[in-house]
mmCIF file of C-alpha atoms in Angstrom:
data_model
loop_
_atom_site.group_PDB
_atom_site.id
_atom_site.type_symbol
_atom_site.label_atom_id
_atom_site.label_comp_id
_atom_site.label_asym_id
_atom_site.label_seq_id
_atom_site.Cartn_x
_atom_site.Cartn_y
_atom_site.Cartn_z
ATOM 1 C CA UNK U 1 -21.882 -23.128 -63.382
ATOM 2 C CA UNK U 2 -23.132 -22.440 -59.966
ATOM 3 C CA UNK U 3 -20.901 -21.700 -57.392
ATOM 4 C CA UNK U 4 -21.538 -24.603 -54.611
ATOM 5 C CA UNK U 5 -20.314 -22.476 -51.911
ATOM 6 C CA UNK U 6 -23.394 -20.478 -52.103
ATOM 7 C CA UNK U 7 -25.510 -21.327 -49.337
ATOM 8 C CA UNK U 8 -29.094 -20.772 -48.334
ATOM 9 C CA UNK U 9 -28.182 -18.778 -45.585
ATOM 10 C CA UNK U 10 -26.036 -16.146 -47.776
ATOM 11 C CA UNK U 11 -29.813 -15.524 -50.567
ATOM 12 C CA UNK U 12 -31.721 -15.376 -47.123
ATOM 13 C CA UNK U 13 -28.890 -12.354 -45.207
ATOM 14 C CA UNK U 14 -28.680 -10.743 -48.291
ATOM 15 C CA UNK U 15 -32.166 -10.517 -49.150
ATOM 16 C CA UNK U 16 -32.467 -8.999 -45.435
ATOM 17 C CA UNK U 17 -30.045 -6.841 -45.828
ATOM 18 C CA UNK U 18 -31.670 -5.415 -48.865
ATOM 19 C CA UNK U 19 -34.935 -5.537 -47.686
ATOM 20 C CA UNK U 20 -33.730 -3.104 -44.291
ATOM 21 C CA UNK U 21 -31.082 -1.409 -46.123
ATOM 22 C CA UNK U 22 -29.280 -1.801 -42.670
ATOM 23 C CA UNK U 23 -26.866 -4.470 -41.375
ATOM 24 C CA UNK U 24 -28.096 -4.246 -38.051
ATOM 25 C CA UNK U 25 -32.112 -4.210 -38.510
ATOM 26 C CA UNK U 26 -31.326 -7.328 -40.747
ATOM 27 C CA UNK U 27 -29.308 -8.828 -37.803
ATOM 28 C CA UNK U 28 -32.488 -8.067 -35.860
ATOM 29 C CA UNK U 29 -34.539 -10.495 -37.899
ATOM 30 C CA UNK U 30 -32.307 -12.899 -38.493
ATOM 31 C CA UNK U 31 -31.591 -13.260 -34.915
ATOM 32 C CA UNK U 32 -28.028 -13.307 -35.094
ATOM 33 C CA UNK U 33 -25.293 -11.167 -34.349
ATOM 34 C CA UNK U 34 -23.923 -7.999 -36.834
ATOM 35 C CA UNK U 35 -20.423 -9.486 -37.804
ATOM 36 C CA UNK U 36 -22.632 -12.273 -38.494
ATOM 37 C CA UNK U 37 -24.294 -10.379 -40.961
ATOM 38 C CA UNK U 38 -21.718 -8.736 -42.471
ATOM 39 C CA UNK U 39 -19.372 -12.050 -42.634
ATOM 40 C CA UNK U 40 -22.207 -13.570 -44.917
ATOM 41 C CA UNK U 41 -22.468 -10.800 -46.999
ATOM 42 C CA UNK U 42 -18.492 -10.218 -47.117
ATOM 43 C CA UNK U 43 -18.713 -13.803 -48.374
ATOM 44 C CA UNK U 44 -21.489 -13.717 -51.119
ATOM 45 C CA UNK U 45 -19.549 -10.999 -52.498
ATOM 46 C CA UNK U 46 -16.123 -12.961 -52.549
ATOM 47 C CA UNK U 47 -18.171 -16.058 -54.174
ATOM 48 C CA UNK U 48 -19.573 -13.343 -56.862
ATOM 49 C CA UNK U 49 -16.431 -11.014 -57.146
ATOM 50 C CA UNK U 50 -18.563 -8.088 -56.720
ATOM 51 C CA UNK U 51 -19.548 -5.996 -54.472
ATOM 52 C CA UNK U 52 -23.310 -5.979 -53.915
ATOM 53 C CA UNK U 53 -23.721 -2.841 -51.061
ATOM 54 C CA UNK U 54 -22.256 0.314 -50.737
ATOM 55 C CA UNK U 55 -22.103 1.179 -47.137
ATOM 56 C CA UNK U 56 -22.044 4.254 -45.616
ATOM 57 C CA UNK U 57 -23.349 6.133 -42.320
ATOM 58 C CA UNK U 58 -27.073 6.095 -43.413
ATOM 59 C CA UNK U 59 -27.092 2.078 -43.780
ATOM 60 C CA UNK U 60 -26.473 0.349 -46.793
ATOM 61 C CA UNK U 61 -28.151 0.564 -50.518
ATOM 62 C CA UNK U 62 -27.412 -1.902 -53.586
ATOM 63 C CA UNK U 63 -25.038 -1.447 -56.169
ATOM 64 C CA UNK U 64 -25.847 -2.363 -59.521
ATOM 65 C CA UNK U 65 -24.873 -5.740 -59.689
ATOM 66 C CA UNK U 66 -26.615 -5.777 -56.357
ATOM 67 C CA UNK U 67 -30.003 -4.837 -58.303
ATOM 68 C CA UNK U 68 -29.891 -7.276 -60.653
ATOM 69 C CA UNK U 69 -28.793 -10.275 -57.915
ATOM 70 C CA UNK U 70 -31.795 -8.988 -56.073
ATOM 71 C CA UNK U 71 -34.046 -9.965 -59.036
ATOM 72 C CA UNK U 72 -32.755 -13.457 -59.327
ATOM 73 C CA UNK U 73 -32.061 -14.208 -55.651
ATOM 74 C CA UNK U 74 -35.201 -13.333 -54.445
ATOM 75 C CA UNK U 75 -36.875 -15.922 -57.085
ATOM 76 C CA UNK U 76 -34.749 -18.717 -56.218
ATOM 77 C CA UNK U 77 -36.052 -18.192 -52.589
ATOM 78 C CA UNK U 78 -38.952 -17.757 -53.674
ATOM 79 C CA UNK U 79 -39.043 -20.958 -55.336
ATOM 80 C CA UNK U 80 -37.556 -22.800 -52.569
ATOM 81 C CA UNK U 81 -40.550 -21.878 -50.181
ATOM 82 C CA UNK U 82 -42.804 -22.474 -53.050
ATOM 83 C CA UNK U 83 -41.279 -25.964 -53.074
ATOM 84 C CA UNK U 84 -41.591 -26.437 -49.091
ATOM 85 C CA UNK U 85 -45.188 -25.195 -49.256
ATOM 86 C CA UNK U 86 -45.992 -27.399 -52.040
ATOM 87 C CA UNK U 87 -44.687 -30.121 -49.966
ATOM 88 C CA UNK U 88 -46.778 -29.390 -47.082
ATOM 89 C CA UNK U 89 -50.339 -29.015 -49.047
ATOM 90 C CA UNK U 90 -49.801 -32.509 -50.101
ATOM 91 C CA UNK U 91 -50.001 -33.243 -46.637
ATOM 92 C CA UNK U 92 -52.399 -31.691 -45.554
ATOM 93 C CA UNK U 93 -54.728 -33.031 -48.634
ATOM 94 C CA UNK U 94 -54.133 -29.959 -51.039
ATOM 95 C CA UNK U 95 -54.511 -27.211 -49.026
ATOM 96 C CA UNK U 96 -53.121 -23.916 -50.538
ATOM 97 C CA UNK U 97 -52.649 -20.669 -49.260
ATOM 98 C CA UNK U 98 -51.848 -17.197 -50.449
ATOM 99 C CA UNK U 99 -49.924 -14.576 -48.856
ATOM 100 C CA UNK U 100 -51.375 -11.146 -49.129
ATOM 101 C CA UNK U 101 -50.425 -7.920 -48.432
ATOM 102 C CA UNK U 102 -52.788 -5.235 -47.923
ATOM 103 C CA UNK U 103 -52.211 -1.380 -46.969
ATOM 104 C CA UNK U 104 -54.437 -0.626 -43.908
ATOM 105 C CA UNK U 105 -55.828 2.385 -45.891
ATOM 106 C CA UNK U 106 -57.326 -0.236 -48.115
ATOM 107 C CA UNK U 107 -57.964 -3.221 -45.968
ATOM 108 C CA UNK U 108 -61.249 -1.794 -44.679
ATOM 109 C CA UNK U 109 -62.920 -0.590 -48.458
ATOM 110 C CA UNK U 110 -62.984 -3.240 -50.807
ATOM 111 C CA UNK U 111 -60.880 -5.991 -49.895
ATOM 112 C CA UNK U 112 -63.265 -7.438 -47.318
ATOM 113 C CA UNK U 113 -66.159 -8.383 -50.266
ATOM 114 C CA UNK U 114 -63.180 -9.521 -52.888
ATOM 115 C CA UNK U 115 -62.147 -12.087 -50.419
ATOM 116 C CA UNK U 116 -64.906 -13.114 -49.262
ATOM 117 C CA UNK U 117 -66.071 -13.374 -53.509
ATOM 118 C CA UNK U 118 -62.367 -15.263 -53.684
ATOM 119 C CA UNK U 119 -63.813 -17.670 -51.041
ATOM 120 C CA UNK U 120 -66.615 -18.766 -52.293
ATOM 121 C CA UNK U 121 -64.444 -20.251 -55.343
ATOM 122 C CA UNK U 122 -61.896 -21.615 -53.726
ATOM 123 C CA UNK U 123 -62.864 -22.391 -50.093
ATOM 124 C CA UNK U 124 -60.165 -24.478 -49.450
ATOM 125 C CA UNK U 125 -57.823 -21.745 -50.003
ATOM 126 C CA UNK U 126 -56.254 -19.864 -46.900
ATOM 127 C CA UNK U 127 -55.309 -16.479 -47.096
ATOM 128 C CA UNK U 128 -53.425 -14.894 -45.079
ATOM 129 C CA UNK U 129 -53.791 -11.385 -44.602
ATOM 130 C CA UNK U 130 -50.749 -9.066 -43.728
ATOM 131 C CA UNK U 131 -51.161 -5.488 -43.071
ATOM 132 C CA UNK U 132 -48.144 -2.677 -42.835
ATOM 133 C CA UNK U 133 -46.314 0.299 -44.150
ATOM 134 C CA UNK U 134 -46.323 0.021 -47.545
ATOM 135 C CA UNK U 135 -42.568 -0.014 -47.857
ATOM 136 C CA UNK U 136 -42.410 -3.212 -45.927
ATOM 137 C CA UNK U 137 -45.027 -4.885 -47.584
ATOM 138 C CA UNK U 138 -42.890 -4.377 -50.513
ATOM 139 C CA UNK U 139 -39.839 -5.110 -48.967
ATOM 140 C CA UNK U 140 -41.997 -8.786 -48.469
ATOM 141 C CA UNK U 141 -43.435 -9.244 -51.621
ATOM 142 C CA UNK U 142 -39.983 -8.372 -53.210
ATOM 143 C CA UNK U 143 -37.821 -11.389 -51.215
ATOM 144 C CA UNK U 144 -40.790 -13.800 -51.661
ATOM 145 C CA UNK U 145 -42.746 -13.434 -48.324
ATOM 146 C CA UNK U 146 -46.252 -12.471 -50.004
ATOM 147 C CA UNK U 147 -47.550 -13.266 -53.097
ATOM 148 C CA UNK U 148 -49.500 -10.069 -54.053
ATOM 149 C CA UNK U 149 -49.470 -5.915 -52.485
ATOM 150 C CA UNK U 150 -52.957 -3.643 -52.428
ATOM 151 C CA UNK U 151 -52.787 -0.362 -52.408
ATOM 152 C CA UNK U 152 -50.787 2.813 -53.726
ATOM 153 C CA UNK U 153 -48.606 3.052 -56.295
ATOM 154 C CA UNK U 154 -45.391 2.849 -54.998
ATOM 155 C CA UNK U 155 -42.252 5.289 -55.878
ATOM 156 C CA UNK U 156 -40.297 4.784 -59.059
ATOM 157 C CA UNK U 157 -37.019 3.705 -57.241
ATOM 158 C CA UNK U 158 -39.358 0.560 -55.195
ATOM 159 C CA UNK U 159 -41.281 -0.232 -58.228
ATOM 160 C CA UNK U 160 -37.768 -2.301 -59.786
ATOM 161 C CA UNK U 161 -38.839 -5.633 -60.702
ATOM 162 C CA UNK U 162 -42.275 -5.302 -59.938
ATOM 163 C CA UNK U 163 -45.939 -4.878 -61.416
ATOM 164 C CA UNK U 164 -48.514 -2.546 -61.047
ATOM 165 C CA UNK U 165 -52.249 -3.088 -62.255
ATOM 166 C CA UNK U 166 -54.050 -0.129 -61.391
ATOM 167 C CA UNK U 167 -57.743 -0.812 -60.089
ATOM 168 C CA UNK U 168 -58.873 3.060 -58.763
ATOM 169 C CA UNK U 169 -57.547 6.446 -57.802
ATOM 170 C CA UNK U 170 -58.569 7.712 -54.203
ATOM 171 C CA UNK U 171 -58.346 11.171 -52.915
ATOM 172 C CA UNK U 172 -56.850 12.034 -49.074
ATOM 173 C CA UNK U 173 -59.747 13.236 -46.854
ATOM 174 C CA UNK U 174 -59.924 15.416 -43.470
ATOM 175 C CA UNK U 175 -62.394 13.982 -41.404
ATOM 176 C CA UNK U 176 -63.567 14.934 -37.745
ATOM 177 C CA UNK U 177 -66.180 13.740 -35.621
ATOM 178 C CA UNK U 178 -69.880 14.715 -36.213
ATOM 179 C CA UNK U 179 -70.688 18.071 -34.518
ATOM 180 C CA UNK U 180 -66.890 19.342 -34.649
ATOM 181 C CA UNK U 181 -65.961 22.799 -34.414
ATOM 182 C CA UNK U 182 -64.760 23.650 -37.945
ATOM 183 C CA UNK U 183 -68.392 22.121 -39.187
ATOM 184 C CA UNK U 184 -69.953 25.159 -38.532
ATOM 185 C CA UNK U 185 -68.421 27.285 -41.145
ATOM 186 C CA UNK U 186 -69.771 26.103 -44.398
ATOM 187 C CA UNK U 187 -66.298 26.406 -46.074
ATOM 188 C CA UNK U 188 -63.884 26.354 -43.525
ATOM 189 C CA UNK U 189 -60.550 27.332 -43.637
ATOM 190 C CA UNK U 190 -58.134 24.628 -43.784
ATOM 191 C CA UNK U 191 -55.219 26.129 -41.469
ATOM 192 C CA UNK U 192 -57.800 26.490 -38.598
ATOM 193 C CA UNK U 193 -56.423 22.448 -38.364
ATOM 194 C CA UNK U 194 -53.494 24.001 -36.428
ATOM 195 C CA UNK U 195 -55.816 24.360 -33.538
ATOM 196 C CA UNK U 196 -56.378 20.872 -33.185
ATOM 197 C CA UNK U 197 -54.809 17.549 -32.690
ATOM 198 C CA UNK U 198 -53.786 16.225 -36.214
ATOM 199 C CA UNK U 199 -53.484 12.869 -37.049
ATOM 200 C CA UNK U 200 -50.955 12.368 -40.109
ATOM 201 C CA UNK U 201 -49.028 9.037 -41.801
ATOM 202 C CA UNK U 202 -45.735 8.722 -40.754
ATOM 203 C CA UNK U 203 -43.097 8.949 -42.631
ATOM 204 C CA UNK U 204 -43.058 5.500 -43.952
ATOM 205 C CA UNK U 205 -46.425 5.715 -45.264
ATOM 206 C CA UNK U 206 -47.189 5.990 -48.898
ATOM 207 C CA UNK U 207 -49.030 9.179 -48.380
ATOM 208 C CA UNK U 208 -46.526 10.947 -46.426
ATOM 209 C CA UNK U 209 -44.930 12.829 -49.511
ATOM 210 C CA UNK U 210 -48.524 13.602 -50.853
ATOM 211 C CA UNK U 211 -49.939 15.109 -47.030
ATOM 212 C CA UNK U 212 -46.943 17.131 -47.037
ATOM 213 C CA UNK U 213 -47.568 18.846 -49.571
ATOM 214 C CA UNK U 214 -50.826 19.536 -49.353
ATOM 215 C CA UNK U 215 -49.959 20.958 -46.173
ATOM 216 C CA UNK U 216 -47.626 22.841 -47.779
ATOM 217 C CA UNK U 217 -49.758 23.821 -50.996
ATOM 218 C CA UNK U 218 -52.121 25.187 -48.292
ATOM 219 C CA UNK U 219 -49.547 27.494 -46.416
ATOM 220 C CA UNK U 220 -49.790 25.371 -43.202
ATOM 221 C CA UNK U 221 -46.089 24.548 -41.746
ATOM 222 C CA UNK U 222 -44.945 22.367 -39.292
ATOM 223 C CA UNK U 223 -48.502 21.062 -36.894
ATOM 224 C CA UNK U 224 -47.629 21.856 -33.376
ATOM 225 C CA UNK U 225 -50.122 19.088 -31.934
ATOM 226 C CA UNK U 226 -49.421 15.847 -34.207
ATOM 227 C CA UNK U 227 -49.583 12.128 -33.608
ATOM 228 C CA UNK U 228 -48.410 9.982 -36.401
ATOM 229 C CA UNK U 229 -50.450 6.472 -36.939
ATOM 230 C CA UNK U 230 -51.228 3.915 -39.429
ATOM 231 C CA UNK U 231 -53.172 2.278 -37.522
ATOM 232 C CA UNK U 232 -57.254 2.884 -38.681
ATOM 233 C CA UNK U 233 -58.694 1.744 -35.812
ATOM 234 C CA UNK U 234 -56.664 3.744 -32.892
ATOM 235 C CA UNK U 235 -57.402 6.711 -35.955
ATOM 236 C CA UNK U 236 -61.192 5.978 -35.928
ATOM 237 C CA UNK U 237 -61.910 5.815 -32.386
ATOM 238 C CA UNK U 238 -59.443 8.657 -31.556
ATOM 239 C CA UNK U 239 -61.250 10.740 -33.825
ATOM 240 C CA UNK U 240 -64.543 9.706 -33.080
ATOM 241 C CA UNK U 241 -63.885 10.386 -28.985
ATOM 242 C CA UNK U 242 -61.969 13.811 -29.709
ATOM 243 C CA UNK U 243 -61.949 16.725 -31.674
ATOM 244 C CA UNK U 244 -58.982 15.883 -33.494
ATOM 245 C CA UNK U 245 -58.662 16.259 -37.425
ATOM 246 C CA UNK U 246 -58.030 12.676 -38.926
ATOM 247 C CA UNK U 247 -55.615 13.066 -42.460
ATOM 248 C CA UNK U 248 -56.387 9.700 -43.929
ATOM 249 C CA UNK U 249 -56.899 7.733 -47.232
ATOM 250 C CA UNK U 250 -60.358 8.285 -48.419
ATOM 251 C CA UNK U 251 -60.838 4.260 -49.045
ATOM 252 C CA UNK U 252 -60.117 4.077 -45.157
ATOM 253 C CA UNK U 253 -62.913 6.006 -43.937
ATOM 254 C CA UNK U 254 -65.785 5.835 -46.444
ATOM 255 C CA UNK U 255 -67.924 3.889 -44.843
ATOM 256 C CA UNK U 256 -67.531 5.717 -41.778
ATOM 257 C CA UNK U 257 -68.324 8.464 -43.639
ATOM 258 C CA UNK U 258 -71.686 7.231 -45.423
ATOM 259 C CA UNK U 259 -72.759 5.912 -41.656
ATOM 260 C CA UNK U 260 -72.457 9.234 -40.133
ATOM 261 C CA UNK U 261 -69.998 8.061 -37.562
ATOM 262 C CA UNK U 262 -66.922 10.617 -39.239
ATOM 263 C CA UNK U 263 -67.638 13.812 -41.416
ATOM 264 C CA UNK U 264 -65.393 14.845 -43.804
ATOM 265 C CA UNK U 265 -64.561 18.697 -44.192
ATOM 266 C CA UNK U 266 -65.388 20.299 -46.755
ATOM 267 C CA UNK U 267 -61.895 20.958 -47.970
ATOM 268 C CA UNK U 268 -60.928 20.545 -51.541
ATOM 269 C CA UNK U 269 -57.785 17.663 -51.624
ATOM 270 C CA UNK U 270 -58.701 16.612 -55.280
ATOM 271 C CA UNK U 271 -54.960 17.605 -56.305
ATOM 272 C CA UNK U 272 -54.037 14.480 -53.615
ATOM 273 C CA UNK U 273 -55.518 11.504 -55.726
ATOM 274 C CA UNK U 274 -53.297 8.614 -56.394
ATOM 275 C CA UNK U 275 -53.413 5.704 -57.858
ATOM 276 C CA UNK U 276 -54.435 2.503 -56.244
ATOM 277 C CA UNK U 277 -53.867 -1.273 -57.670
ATOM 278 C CA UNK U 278 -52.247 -4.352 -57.352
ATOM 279 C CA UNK U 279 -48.761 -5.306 -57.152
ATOM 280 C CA UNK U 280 -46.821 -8.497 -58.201
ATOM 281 C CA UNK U 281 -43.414 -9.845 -59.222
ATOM 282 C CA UNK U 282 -42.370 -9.980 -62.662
ATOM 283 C CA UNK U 283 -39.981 -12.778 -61.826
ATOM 284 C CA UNK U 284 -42.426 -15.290 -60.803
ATOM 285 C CA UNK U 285 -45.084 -17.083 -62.116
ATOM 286 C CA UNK U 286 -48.822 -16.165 -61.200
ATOM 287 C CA UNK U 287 -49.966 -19.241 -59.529
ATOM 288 C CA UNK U 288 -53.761 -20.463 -60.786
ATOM 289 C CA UNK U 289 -55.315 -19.232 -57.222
ATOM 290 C CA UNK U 290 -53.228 -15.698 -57.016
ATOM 291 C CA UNK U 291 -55.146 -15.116 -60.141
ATOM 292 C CA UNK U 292 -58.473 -15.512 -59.280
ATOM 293 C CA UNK U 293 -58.238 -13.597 -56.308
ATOM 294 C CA UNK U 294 -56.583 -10.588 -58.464
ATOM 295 C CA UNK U 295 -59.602 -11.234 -60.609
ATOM 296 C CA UNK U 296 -61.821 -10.976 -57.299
ATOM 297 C CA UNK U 297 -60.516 -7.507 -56.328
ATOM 298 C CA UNK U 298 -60.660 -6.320 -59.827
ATOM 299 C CA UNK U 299 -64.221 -7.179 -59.972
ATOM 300 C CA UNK U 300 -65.210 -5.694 -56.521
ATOM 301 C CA UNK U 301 -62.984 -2.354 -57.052
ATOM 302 C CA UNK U 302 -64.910 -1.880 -60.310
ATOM 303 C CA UNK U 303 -68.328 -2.600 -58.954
ATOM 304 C CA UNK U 304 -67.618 -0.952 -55.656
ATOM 305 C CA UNK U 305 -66.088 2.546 -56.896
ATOM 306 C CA UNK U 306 -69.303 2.144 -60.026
ATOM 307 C CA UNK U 307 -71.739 2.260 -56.694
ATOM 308 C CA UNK U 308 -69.748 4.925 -55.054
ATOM 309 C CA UNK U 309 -70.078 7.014 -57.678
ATOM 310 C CA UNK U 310 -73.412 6.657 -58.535
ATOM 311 C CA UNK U 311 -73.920 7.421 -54.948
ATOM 312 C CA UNK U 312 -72.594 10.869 -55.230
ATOM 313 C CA UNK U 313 -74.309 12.112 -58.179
#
């Protein structure tokens, strides 16, 4: 039977708390106060005798039984705001939304035609468009706050409870303005970058692990003139203005690329391609308009990486 002292308020600090891994950035976006946080979660555990976190200096991670109240907690949330939005589209005539979650690397490629193909089926339908590291965007999907993640393939340990459709693999590229320096040598070599500005992922970007070591592969260490972004459009217009070396998802920059407004070197990276789909929860329902706009990018990732292709042969 459930346990009736189980509040709202315990799901929503735990689910936080999770989410952050940290007691205090949780107590951050909760708005409330630390022993606040850790008063709730001190009394979920008593209601469950068990102990959900282990804590120590570096924040907080879930036990097991933590991992499996995850699963559960974050659909009954889930559920809840389903049932408040469901509530609210009645009044305002049947309105529905969807919350998506898009990586920025990805925003700009094909997700602009697969909405706008979504839209013309379901007009009616808002969606809302939420752009971010991709560990938060999973961090969002996973507690309910989006319904559906673009982009990489997350790591094993983030992928718990969760889908992955894969839609496309995309290489990293090393792009620079038109006219730059290392353009003159027809095959230029790579740790000349050092001599430049460098703009890299930071480290909570999915393609940290993967520039690192193709830095590393490529015998350059540590880049003494760096500035870490994943922002695309402070990237493009840096590296249009400067003569700064752009490391960026390929999807990010193509069209920049086929306009002549970036170049990419001519630098084999065909050891960094990843995977690239679409993520969902395995503990909740696909809702009839989630599923056609899956359908949507499916269909414009196909036709879109078909005419990219063709376009290089």
């Amino acid at each position: 039977m459930l346990d009736q002292r189980i509040k709202f308020r315990h799901l929503t600090c735990f689910l936080e708390v999770a989410r952050q891994r940290s007691v205090v950035k949780a107590a951050d976006t909760l708005a409330i106060t630390q022993p606040a946080v850790s008063k709730t979660i001190r009394e979920l555990e008593e209601h469950l005798d068990a102990r959900l976190f282990d804590r120590s200096k570096r924040g907080v991670t879930l036990t097991d039984f933590g991992k499996v109240f995850l699963r559960y907690a974050g659909a009954s949330v889930t559920a809840l705001r389903q049932g408040v939005d469901s509530i609210s589209q009645v009044r305002m005539q049947g309105g529905l939304s969807i919350n998506l979650g898009v990586l920025p690397t990805v925003a700009a490629s094909v997700m602009p035609n697969a909405i706008r193909r979504f839209k013309s089926l379901s007009p009616d339908t808002t969606v809302k468009v939420v752009t971010g590291p991709n560990m938060m965007l999973m961090g969002q999907l996973r507690v309910g706050e989006l319904d559906l993640v673009v982009g990489r393939l997350a790591e094993p340990d983030q992928m718990s409870g969760l889908s992955f459709i894969h839609l496309y693999s995309e290489h990293i590229s090393l792009v620079a303005r038109p006219g730059h320096p290392l353009l003159t040598d027809e095959n230029p070599d790579i740790t000349r970058i050092r001599e430049f500005t460098v703009l890299v992922p930071p480290k909570q970007a999915i393609i940290h692990p993967t520039v690192d070591k193709m830095l590393i592969a490529h015998g350059i260490g540590a880049l003494p003139d760096r500035i870490e972004t994943v922002s695309t459009s402070f990237g493009r217009a840096f590296t249009r203005e400067t003569d700064a070396i752009w490391i960026i998802s390929n999807g990010a920059v193509a069209s920049d690329i086929a306009e002549g407004h970036l170049v990419e070197l001519p630098i084999d990276t065909s050891d960094t391609f990843g995977p690239v789909g679409l993520t969902t929860r395995i503990d909740s329902p696909i809702s009839p308009p989630v599923e056609m706009l899956i359908n949507a990018v499916r269909e414009e990732a196909t036709q879109h990486h078909t005419t990219h292709s063709s376009s290089e042969t």
